[in-house]
mmCIF file of C-alpha atoms and ligand atoms in Angstrom:
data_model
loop_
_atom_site.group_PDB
_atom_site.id
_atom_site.type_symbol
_atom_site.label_atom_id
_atom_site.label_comp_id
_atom_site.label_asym_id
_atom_site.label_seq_id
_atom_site.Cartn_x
_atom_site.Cartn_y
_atom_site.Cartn_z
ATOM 1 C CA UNK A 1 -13.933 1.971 27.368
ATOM 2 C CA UNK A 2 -13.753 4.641 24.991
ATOM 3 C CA UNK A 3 -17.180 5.175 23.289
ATOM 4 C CA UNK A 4 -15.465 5.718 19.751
ATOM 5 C CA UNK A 5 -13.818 3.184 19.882
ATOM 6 C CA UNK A 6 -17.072 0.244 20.292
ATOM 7 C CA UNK A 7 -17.618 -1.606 16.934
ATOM 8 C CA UNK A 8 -17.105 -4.729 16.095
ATOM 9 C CA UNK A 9 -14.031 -6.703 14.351
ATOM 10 C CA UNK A 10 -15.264 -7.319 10.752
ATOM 11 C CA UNK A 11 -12.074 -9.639 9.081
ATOM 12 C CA UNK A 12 -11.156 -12.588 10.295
ATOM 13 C CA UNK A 13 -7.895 -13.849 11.030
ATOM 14 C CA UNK A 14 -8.141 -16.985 8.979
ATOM 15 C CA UNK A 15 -8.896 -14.174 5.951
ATOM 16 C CA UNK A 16 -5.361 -12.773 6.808
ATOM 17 C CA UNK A 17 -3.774 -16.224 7.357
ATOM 18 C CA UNK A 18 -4.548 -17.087 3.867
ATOM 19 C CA UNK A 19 -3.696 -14.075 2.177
ATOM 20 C CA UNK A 20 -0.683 -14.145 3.836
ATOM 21 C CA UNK A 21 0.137 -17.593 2.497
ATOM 22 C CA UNK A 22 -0.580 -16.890 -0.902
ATOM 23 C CA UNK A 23 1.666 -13.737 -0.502
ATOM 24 C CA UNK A 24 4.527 -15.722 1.132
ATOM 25 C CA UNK A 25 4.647 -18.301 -1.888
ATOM 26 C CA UNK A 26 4.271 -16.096 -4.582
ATOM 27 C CA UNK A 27 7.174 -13.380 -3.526
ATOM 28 C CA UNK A 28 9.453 -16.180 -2.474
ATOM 29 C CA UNK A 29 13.132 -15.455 -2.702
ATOM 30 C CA UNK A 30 12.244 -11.496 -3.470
ATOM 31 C CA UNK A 31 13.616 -9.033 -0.835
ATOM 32 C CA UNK A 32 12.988 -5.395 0.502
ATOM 33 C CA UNK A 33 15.209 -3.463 -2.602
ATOM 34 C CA UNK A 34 18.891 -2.427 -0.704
ATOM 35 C CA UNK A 35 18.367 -5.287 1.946
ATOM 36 C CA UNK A 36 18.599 -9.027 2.468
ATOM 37 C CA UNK A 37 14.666 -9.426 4.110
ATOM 38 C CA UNK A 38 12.530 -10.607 2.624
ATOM 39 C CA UNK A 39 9.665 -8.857 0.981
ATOM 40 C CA UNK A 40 6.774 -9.899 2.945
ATOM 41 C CA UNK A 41 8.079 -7.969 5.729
ATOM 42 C CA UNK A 42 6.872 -4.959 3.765
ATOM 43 C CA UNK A 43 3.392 -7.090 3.232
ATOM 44 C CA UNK A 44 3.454 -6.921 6.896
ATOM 45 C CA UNK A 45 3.914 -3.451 7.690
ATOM 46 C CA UNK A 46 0.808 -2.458 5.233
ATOM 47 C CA UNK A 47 -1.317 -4.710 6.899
ATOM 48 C CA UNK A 48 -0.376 -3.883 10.594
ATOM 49 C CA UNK A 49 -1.228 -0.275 9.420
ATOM 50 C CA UNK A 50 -4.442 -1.350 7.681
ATOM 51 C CA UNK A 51 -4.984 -3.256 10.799
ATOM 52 C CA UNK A 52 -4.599 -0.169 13.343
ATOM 53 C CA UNK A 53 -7.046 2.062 11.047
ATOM 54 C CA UNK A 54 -9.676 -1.024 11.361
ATOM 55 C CA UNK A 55 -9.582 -0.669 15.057
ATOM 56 C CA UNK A 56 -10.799 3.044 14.708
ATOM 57 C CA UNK A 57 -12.297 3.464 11.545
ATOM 58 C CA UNK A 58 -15.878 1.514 10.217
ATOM 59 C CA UNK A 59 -15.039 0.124 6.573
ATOM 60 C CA UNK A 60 -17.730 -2.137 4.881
ATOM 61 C CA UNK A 61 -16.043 -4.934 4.250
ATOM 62 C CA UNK A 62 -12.672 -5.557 6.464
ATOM 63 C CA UNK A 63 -11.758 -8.580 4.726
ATOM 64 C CA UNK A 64 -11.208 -6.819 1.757
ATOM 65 C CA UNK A 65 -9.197 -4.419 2.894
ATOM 66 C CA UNK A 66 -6.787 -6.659 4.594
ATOM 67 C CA UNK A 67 -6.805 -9.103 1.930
ATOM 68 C CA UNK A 68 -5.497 -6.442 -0.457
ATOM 69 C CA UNK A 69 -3.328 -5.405 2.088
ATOM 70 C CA UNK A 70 -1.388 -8.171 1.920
ATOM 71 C CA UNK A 71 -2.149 -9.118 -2.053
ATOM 72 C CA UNK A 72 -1.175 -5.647 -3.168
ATOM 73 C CA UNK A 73 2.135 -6.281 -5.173
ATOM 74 C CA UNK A 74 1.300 -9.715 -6.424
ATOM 75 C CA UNK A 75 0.173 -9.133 -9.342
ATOM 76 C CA UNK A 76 2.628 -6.337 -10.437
ATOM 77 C CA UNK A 77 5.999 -8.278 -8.790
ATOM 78 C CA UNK A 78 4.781 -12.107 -8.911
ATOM 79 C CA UNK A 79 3.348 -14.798 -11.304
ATOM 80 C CA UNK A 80 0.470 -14.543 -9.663
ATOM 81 C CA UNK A 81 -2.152 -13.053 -12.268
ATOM 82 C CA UNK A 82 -5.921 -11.317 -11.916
ATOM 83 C CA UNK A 83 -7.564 -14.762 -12.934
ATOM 84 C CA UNK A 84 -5.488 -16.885 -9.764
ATOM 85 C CA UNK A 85 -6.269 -13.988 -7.904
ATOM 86 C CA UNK A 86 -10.097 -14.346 -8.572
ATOM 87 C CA UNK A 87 -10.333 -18.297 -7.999
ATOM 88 C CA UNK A 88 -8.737 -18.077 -4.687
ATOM 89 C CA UNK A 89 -10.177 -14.493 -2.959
ATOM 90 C CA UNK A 90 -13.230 -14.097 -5.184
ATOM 91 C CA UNK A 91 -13.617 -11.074 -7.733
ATOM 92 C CA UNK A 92 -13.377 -8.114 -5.198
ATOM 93 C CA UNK A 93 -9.912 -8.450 -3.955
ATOM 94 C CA UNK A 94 -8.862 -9.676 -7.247
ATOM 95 C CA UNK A 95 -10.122 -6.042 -8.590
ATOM 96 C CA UNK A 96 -8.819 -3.888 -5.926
ATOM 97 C CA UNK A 97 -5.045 -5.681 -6.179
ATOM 98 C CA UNK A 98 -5.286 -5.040 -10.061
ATOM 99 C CA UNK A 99 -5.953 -1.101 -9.599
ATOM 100 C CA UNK A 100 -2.986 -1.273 -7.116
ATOM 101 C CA UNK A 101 -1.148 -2.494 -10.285
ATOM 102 C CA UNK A 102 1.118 0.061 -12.312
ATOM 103 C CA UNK A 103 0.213 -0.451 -15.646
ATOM 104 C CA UNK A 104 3.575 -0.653 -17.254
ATOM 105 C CA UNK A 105 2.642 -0.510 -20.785
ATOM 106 C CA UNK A 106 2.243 3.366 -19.944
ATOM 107 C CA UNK A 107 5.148 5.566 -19.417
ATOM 108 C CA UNK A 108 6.563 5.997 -16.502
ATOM 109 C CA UNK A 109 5.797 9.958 -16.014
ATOM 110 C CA UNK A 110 1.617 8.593 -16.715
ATOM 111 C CA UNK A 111 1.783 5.624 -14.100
ATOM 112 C CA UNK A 112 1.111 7.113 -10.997
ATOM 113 C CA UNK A 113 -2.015 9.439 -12.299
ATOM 114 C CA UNK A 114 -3.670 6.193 -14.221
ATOM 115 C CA UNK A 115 -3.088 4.475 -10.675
ATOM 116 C CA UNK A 116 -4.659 6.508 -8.714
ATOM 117 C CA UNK A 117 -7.732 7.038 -11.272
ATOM 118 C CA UNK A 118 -7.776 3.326 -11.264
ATOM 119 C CA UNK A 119 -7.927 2.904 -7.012
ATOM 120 C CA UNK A 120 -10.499 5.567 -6.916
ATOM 121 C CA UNK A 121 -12.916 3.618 -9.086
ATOM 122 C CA UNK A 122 -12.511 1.182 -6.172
ATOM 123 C CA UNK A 123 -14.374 1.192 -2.708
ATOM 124 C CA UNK A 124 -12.765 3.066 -0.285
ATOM 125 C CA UNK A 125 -10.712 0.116 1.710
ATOM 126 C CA UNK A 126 -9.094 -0.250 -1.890
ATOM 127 C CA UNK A 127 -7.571 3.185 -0.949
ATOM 128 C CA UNK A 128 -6.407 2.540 2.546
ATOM 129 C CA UNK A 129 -4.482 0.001 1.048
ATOM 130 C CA UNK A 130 -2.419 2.964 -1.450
ATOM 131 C CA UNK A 131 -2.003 5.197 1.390
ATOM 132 C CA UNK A 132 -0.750 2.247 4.014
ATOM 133 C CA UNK A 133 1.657 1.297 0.928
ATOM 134 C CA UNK A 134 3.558 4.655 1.018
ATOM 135 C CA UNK A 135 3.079 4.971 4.796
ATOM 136 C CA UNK A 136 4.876 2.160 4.775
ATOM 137 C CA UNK A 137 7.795 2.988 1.898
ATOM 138 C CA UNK A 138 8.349 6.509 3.138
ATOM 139 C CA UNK A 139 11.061 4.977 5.864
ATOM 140 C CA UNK A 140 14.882 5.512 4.584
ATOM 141 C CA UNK A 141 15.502 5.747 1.183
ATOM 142 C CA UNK A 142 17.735 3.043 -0.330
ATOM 143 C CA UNK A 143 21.850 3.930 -0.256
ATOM 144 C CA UNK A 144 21.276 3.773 -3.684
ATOM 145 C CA UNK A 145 19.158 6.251 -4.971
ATOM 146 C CA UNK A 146 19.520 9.803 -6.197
ATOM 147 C CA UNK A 147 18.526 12.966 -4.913
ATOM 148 C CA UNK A 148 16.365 13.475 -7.619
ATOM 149 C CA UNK A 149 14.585 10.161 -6.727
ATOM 150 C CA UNK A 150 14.024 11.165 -3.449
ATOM 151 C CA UNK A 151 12.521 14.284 -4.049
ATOM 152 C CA UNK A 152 10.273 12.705 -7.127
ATOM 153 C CA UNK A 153 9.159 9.896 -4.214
ATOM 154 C CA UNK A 154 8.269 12.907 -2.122
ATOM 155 C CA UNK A 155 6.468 14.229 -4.643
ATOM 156 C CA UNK A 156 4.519 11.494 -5.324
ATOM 157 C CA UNK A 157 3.135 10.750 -1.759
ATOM 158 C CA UNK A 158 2.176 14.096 -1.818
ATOM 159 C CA UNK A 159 0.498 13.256 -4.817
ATOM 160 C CA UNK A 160 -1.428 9.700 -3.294
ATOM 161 C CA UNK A 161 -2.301 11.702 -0.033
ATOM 162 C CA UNK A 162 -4.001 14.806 -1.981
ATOM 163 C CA UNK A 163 -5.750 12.203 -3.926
ATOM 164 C CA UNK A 164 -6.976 9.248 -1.499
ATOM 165 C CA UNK A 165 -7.044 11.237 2.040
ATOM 166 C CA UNK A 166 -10.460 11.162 2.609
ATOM 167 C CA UNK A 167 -11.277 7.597 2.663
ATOM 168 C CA UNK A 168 -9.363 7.087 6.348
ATOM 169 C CA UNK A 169 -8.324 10.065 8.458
ATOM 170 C CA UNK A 170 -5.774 7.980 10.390
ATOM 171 C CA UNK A 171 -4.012 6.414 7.463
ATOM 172 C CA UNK A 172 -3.904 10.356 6.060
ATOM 173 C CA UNK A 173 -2.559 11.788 9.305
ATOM 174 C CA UNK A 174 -0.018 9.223 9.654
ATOM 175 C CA UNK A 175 0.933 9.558 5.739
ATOM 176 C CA UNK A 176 1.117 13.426 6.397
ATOM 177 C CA UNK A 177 3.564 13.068 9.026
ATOM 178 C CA UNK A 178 5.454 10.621 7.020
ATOM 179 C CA UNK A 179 5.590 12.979 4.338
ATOM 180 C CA UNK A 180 7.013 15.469 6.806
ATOM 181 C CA UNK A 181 9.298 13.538 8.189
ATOM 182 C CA UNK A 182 11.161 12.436 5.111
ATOM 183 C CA UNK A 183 12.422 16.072 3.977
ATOM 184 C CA UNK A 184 15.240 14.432 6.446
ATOM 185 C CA UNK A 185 16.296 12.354 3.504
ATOM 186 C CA UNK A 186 16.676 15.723 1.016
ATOM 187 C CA UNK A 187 19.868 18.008 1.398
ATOM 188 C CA UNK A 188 17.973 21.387 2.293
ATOM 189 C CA UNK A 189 18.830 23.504 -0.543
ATOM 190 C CA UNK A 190 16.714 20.911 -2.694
ATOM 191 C CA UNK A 191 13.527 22.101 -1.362
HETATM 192 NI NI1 NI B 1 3.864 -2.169 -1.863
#
């Protein structure tokens, strides 16, 4: 066995399983924008990379971080508000899934900034979660979108990486490459 690799699972499964539940029923009928699947597919991919970082990397509280995971865009796409949030997954992952929230009362230029100074009030798995999020959207851009967008989307995971790297190596690493690899989606005189 690999020595760095010996500690011990801390979230459970039934953690996940409810999460995932909640998740399911609350972004019912909502799909990936430019497809037909459903949204929790993306709920899935954050986790499963959440999931792979827990395997390498000691966090405090695992739970947490995979509960947020899979939480993340409830509040900002769903019903679902801070208070349900609280009842059900107690006060922690009801904070952490609020600072994942864009706080649309801002404008849109000020969102990202006030985001990220809101997720790095939070504990470090708060973090993981914002960098497994982009990780996740930095696959190919919807037909839809401009150049411009593309670039600005760049931009921003630049942005989240500078800011949140240090609280996982391998989520950083795998964002970086992401980051790299999505210059495919910009015509080359753009950058
Ligand atoms: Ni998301």
């Amino acid at each position: 066995m690999n020595q760095n690799q010996i500690h011990s699972q801390n979230w459970s499964q039934e953690s996940y399983i409810k999460a995932y539940q909640f998740a399911a029923i609350a972004h019912q009928d909502q799909t990936i924008p430019g497809s037909e699947l459903p949204y929790i597919i993306h709920l899935s991919f954050v986790s499963m990379e959440l999931i792979a970082a827990l395997s390498l990397e000691k966090v405090t509280d695992g739970n947490l971080a995979i509960q947020c995971a899979v939480l993340h865009d409830t509040i900002e796409d769903t019903d679902t508000n801070f208070e349900k949030i609280k009842a059900e997954f107690g006060e922690a992952v009801a904070k952490g899934v609020l600072a994942l929230t864009k706080d649309n009362s801002l404008a849109k230029h000020l969102q990202m900034a006030d985001s990220l100074r809101r997720i790095k009030q939070q504990p470090p798995e708060i973090w993981m979660v914002k960098l497994a999020d982009r990780i996740s959207n930095l696959q190919a851009p919807p037909h839809y979108w401009s150049q411009e967008k593309i670039i600005k989307y760049r931009e921003e995971a630049i942005e989240i990486y500078e800011a949140l790297k240090d609280a996982s190596p391998f989520l950083a690493a795998r964002l970086a490459s992401k980051i790299e690899n999505y210059k495919a989606y910009i015509q080359s005189d753009d950058i």
